[in-house]
XYZ file of C-alpha atoms in Angstrom:
285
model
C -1.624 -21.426 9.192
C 0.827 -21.367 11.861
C 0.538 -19.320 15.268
C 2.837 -16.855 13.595
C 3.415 -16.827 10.112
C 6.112 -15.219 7.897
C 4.622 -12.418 5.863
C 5.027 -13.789 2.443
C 3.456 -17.193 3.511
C 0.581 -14.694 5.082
C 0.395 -12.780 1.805
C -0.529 -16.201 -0.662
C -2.659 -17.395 1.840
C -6.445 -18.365 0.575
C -8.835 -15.712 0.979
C -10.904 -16.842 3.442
C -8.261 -17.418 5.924
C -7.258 -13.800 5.824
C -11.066 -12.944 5.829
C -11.238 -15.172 9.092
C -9.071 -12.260 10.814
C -10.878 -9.302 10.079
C -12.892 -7.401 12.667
C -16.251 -6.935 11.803
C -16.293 -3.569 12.273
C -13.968 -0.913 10.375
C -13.741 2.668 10.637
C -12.507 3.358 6.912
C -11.598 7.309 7.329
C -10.375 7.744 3.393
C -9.108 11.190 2.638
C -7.267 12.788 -0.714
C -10.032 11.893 -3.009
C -9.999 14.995 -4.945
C -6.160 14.651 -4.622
C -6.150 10.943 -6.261
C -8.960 12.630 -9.230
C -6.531 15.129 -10.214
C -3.199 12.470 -10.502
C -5.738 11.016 -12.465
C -6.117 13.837 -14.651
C -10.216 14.186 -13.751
C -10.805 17.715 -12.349
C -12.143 17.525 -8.419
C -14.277 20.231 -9.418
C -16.315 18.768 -12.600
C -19.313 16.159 -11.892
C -17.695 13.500 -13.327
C -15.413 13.813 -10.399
C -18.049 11.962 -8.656
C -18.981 9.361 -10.657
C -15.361 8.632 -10.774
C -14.657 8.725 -7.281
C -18.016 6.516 -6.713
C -16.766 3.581 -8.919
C -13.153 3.864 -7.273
C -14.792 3.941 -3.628
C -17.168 0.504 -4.380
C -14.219 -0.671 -5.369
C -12.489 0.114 -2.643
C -15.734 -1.513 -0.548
C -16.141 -4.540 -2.182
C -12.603 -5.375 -0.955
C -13.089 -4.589 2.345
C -16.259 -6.971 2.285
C -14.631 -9.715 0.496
C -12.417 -9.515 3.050
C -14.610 -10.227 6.385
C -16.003 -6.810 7.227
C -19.809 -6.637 8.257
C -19.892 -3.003 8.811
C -17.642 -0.191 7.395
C -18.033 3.610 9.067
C -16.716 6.031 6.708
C -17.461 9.537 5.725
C -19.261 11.710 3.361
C -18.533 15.059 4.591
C -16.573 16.142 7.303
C -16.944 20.243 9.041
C -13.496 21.211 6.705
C -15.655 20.319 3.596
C -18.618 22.604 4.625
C -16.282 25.363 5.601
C -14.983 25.359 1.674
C -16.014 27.791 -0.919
C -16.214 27.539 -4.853
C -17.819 25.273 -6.674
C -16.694 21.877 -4.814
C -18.602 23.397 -2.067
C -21.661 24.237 -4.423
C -21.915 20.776 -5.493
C -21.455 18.886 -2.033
C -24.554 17.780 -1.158
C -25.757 17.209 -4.227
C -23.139 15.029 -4.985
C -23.543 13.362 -1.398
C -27.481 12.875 -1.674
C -27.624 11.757 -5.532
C -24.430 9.689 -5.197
C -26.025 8.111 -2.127
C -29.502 7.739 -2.727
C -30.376 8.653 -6.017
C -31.932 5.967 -8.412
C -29.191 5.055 -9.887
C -27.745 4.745 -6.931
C -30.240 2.830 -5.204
C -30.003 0.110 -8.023
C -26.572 -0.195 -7.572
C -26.788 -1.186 -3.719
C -29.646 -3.728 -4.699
C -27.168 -5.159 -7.168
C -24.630 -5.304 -5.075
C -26.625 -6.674 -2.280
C -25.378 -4.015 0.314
C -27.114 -1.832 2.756
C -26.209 1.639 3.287
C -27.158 4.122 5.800
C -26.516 8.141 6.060
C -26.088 9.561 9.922
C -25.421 12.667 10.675
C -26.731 16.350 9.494
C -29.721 16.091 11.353
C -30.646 19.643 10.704
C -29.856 19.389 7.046
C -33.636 18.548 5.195
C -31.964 17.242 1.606
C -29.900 14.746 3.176
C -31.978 13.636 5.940
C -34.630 12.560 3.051
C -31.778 10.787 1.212
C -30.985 8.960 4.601
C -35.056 8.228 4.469
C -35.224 7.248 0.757
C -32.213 4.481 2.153
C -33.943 3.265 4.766
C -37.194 2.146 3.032
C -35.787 0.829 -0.166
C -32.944 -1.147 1.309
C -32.917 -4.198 3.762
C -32.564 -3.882 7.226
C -29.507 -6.340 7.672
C -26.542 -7.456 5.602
C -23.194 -6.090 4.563
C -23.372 -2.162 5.398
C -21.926 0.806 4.381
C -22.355 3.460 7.272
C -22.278 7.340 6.251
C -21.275 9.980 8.017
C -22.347 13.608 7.484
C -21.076 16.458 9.786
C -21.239 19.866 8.805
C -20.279 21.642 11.514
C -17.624 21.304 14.344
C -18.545 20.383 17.774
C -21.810 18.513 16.398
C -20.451 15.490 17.533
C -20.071 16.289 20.832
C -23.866 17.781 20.862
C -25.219 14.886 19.713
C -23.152 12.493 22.172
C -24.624 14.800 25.087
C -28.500 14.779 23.820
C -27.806 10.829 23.213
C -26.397 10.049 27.289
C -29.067 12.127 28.858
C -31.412 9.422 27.517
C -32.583 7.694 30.319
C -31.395 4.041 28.732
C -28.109 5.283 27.615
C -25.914 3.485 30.504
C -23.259 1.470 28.317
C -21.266 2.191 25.300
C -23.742 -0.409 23.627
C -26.665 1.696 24.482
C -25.099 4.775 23.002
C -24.102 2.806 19.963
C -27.777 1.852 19.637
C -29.129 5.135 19.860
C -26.826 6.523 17.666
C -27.098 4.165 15.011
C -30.612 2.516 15.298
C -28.760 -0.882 15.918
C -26.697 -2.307 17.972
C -23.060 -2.554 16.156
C -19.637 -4.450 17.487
C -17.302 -1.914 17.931
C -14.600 -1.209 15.692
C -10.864 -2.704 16.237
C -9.810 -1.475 13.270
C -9.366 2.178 11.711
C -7.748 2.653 8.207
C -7.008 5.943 7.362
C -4.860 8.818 5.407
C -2.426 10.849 5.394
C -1.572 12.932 8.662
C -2.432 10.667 11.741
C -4.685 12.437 13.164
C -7.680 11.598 15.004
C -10.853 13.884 15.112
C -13.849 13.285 17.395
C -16.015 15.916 14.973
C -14.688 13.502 11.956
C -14.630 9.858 13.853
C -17.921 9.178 16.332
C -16.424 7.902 19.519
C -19.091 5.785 20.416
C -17.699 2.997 17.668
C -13.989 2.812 18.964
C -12.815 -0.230 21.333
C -9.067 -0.364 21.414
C -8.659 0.587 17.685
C -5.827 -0.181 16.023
C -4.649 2.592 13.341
C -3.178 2.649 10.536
C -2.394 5.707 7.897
C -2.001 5.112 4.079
C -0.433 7.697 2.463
C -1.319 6.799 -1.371
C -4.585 8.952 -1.429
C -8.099 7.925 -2.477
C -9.679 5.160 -3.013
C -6.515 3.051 -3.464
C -6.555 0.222 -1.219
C -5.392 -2.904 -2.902
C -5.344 -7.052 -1.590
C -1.808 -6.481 -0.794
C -2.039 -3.273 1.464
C -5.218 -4.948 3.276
C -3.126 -8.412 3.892
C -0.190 -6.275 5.050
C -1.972 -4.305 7.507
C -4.184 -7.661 8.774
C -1.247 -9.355 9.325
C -0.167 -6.599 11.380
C -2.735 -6.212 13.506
C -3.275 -9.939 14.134
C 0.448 -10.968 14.737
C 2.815 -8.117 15.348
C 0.616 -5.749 17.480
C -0.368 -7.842 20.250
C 2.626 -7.933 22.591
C 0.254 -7.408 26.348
C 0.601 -10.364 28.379
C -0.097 -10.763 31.633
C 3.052 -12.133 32.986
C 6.176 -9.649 32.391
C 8.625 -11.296 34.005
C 10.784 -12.204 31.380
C 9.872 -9.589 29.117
C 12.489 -7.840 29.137
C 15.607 -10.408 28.841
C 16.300 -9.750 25.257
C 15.781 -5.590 25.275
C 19.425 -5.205 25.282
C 19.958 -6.630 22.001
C 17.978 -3.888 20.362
C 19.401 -1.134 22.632
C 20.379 0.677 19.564
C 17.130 0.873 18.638
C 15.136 2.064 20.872
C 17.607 4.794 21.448
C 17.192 6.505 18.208
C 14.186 7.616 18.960
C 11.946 7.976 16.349
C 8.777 10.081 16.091
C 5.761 8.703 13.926
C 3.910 11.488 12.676
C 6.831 13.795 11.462
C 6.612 14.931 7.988
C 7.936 17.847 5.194
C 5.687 19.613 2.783
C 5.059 18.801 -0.425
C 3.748 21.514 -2.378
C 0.328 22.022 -0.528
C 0.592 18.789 1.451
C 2.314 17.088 4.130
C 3.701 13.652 3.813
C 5.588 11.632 6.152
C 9.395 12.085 6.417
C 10.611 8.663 7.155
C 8.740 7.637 3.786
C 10.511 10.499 1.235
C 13.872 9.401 -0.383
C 17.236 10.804 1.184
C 18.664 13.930 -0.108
């Protein structure tokens, strides 16, 4: 393929050259899942919700792993969850530990050939045994799935504290280690929803090495081959514009004055309903 290739050449390309591009290390921070259930007419509130959302969200994984990634961070339960209150709530970590680490679940990793690990919620007992249950009845290596629980805000930060006071916590490798059990690349690459923001209590720091974001705003599980292309291609061609030598960087700015005049803000948006979506993608008046 050539140094820099158009997009629709990049889009038909084989598989495995696309594949050959991906980091091995994704933060995949998914959001709107109860929002994609209900345009799907399955009530966020009902169990089958999460049988429905599990099915979507291996999926969702499977395409991620077809496509190069080792190791995808992603989460279970963030501190706006816990803070809910209804039945959603009442259902959370049951939903979290049987959809997890239940036997059913459990047989569908072995199928699958996938490892998956829980961190987080230390203080929570039901989903520190599901984390448990993981650990001795899958492998130790191979493609993983890495959960994170957090129930409650500033958790994060506590944990990152206990974690560097350890005597052999010196590099951001050690602190991955710890954190993880492991030692992990870090992550390059964070895929994510809706409002770009980022959230230490939602996102552990320790992963992050220069990552490049990107914000979906069709909600769920609903990453397809061409939205995973799209943003690859991206972040291998279009992103990278250091160099080291800026001499001559600047001869052709003039011929996009107009452009960078404007002055565009990524990140404004207009309500919708109970939402917020992004106002450069909604159709003119």
């Amino acid at each position: 393929m050539p140094e820099l290739p158009d997009l629709e050449t990049f889009l038909q390309a084989p598989r495995e050259v696309i594949a050959a591009l991906m980091p091995p290390t994704l933060v995949y921070a998914q959001g709107g899942t109860r929002r994609d259930a209900a345009l799907h007419g399955v009530d966020p509130s009902d169990d089958g919700y999460a049988d429905w959302s599990q099915q979507r969200m291996i999926t969702t994984m499977d395409l991620l792993f077809n496509y190069g990634v080792q190791h995808i961070f992603t989460i279970a339960a963030a501190p706006s969850q816990f803070a809910e209150v209804g039945r959603y709530r009442e259902k959370l970590i049951g939903w979290i530990v049987e959809g997890l680490a239940g036997a059913a679940a459990i047989r569908r990793w072995r199928e699958l050939g996938w490892r998956i690990r829980i961190v987080g919620a230390e203080d929570d007992a039901e989903i520190q045994q599901a984390a448990a249950v993981l650990r001795e009845s899958l492998p130790d290596t191979g493609r993983t799935i890495w959960w994170y629980v957090n129930p409650q805000a500033g958790a994060h930060w506590q944990r990152l504290i206990a974690l560097a006071k350890q005597a052999e916590v010196l590099t951001q490798a050690d602190l991955i280690a710890a954190w993880f059990g492991e030692p992990l690349p870090p992550a390059k690459l964070l895929l994510s929803f809706g409002k770009p923001i980022f959230d230490a209590d939602v996102l552990p720091l320790p992963l992050l090495d220069r990552a490049q974001c990107y914000w979906s705003q069709r909600p769920g599980y609903s990453l397809d081959e061409t939205m995973v292309r799209r943003i690859l291609y991206d972040y291998r061609y279009l992103r990278g514009t250091w160099r080291s030598d800026k001499h001559n960087r600047y001869a052709t700015i003039a011929q996009h004055a107009d452009i960078w005049h404007r002055g565009a803000v990524v990140g404004l948006g207009a309500r919708l309903g109970d939402f917020w979506y992004p106002q450069s993608e909604l159709p003119a008046p």
